[in-house]
PDB file of C-alpha atoms in Angstrom:
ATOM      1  CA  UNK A 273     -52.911   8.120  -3.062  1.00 34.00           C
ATOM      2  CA  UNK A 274     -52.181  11.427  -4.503  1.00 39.00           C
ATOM      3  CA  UNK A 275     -49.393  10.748  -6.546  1.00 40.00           C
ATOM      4  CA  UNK A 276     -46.979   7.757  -6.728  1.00 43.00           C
ATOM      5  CA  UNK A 277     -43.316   7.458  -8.186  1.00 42.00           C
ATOM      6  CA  UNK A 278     -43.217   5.285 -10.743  1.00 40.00           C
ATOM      7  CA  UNK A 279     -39.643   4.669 -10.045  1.00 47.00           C
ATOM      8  CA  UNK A 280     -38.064   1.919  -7.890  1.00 58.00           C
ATOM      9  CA  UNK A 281     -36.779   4.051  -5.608  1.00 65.00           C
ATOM     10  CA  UNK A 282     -35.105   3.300  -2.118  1.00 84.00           C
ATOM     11  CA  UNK A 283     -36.994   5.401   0.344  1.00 88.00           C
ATOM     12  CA  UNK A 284     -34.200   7.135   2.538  1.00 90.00           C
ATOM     13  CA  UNK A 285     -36.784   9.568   4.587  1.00 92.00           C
ATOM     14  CA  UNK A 286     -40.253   9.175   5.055  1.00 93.00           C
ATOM     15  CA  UNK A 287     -42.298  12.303   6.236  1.00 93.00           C
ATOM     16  CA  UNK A 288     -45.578  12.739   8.169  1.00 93.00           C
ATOM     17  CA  UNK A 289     -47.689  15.601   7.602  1.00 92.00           C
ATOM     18  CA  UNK A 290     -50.772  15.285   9.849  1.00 91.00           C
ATOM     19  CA  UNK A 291     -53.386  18.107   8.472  1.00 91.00           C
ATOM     20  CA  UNK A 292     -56.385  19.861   9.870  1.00 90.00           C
ATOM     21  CA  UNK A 293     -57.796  22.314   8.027  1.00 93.00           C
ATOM     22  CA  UNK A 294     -54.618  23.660   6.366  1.00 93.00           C
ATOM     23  CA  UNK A 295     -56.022  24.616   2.637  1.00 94.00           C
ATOM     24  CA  UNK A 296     -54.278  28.144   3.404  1.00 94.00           C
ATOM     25  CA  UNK A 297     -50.618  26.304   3.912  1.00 94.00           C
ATOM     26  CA  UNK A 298     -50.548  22.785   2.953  1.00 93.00           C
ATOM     27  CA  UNK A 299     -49.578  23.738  -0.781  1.00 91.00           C
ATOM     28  CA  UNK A 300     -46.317  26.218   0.585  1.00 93.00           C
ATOM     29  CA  UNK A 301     -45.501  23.587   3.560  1.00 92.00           C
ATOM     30  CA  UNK A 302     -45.397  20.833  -0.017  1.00 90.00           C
ATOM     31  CA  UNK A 303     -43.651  23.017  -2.036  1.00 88.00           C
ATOM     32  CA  UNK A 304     -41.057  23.965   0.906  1.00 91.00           C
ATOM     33  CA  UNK A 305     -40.359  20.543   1.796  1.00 90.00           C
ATOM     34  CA  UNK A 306     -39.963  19.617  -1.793  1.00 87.00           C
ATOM     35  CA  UNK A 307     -37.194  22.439  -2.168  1.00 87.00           C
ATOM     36  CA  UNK A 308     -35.284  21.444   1.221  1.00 90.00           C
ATOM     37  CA  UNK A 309     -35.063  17.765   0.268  1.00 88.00           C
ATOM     38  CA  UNK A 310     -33.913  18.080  -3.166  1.00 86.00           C
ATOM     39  CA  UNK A 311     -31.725  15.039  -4.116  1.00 86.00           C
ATOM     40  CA  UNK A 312     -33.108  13.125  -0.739  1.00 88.00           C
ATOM     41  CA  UNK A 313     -35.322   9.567  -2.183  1.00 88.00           C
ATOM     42  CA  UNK A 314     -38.668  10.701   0.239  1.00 90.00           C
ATOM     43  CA  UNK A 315     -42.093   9.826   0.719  1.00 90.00           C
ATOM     44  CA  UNK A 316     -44.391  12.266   1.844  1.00 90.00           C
ATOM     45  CA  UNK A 317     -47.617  11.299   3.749  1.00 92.00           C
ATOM     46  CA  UNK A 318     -50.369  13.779   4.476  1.00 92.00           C
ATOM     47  CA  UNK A 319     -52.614  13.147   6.586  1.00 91.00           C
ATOM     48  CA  UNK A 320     -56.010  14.215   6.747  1.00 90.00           C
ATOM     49  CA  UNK A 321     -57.649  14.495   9.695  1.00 86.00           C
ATOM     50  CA  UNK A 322     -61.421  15.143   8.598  1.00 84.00           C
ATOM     51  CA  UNK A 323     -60.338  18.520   7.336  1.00 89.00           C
ATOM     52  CA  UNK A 324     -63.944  20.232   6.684  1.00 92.00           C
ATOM     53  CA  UNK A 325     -61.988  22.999   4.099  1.00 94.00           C
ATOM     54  CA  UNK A 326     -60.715  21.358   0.692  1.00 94.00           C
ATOM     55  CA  UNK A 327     -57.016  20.629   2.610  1.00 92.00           C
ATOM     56  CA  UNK A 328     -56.644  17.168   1.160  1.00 91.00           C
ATOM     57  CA  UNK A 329     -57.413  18.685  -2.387  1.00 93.00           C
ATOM     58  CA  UNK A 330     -55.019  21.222  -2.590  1.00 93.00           C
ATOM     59  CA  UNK A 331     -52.172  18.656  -1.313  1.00 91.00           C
ATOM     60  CA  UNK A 332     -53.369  16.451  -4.000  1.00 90.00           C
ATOM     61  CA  UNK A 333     -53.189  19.396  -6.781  1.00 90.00           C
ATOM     62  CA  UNK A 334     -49.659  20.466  -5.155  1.00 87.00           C
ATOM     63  CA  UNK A 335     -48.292  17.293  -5.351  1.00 84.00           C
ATOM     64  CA  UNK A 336     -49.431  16.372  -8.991  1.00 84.00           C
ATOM     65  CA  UNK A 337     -48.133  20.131  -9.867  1.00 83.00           C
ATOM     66  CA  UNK A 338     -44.989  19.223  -8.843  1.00 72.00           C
ATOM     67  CA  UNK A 339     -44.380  15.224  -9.190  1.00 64.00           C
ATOM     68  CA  UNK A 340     -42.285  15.919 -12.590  1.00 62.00           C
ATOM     69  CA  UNK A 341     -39.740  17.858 -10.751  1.00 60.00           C
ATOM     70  CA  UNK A 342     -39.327  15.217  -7.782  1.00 63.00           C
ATOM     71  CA  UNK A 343     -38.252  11.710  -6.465  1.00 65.00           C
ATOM     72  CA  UNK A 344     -40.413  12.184  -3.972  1.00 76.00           C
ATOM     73  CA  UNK A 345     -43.150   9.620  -3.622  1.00 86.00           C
ATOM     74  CA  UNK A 346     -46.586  11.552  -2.068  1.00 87.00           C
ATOM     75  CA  UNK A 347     -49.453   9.764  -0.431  1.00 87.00           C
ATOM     76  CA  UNK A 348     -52.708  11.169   0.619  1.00 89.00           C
ATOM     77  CA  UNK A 349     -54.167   9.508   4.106  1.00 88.00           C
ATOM     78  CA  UNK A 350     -57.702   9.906   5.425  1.00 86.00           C
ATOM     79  CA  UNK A 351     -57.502   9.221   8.762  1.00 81.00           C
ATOM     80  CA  UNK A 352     -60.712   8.607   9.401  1.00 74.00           C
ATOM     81  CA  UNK A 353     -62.996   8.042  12.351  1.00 73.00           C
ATOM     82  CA  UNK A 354     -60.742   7.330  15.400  1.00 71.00           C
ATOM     83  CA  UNK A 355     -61.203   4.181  17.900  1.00 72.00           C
ATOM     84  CA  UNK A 356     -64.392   4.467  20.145  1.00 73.00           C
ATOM     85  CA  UNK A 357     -62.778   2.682  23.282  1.00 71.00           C
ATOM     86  CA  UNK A 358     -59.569   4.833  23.241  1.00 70.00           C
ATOM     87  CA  UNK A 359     -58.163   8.212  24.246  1.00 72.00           C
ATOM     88  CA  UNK A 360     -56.828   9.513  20.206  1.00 65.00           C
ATOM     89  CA  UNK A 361     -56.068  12.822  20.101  1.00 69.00           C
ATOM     90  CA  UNK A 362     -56.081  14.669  16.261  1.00 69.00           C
ATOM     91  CA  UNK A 363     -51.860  14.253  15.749  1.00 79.00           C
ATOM     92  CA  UNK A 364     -51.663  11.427  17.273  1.00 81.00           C
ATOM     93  CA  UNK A 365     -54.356   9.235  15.736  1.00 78.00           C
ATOM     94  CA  UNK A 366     -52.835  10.830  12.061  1.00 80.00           C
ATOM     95  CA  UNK A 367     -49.465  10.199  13.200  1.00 84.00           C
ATOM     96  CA  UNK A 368     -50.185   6.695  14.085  1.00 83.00           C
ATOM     97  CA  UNK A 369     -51.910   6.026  10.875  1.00 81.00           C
ATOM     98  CA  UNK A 370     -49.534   7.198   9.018  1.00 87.00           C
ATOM     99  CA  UNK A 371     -46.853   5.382  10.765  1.00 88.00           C
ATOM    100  CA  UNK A 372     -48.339   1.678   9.468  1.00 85.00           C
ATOM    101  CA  UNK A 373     -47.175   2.199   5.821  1.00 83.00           C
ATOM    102  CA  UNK A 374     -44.225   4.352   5.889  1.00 87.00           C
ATOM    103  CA  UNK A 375     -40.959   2.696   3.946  1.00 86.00           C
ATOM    104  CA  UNK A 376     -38.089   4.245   5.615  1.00 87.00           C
ATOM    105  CA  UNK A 377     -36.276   3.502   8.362  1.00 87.00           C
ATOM    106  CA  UNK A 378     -36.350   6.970   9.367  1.00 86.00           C
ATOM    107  CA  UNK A 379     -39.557   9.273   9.857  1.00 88.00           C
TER     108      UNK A 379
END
């Protein structure tokens, strides 16, 4: 987890952001979506996807930066390893991680 609301909140939007070695944007993409979705109850999940850069680090630092000025709940995913015996592709596999714990009816 990178950084949790510690309100009750009902989740209205939830939002996948599968990652790949994305230090250089992750933090503006954050920040961006943060300012677009301003009064919107959202959860934010990155997803790492094995990034070899520090990716999931600087989401983590973004989101803590900016958790006092949000509603937004943030999670941090690893993705991990995907299935041996199946045809994953990087977005997909993230996406489909991802898509186990959201808490909106909308994604």
């Amino acid at each position: 987890m990178m950084v949790e609301s510690t309100d009750s909140l009902k989740i209205d939007l939830s939002i996948i952001l599968p990652t790949l070695n994305e230090v250089e944007s992750v933090s503006v993409t954050l920040s961006v979506l943060e300012d677009l979705l301003q009064g919107v109850a959202f959860e934010l999940i990155v997803v790492d996807d094995d990034s070899t850069d520090a990716t999931a680090e600087e989401a983590t630092a973004t989101a803590q930066a900016h958790h006092q000025n949000t509603t937004a709940m943030f999670s941090l995913l690893r993705a991990g390893p995907r299935p041996a015996d199946e045809r994953w592709v990087g977005k997909n596999w993230a996406c489909t991680c991802a898509m186990q714990g959201v808490q909106s009816e909308w994604v």
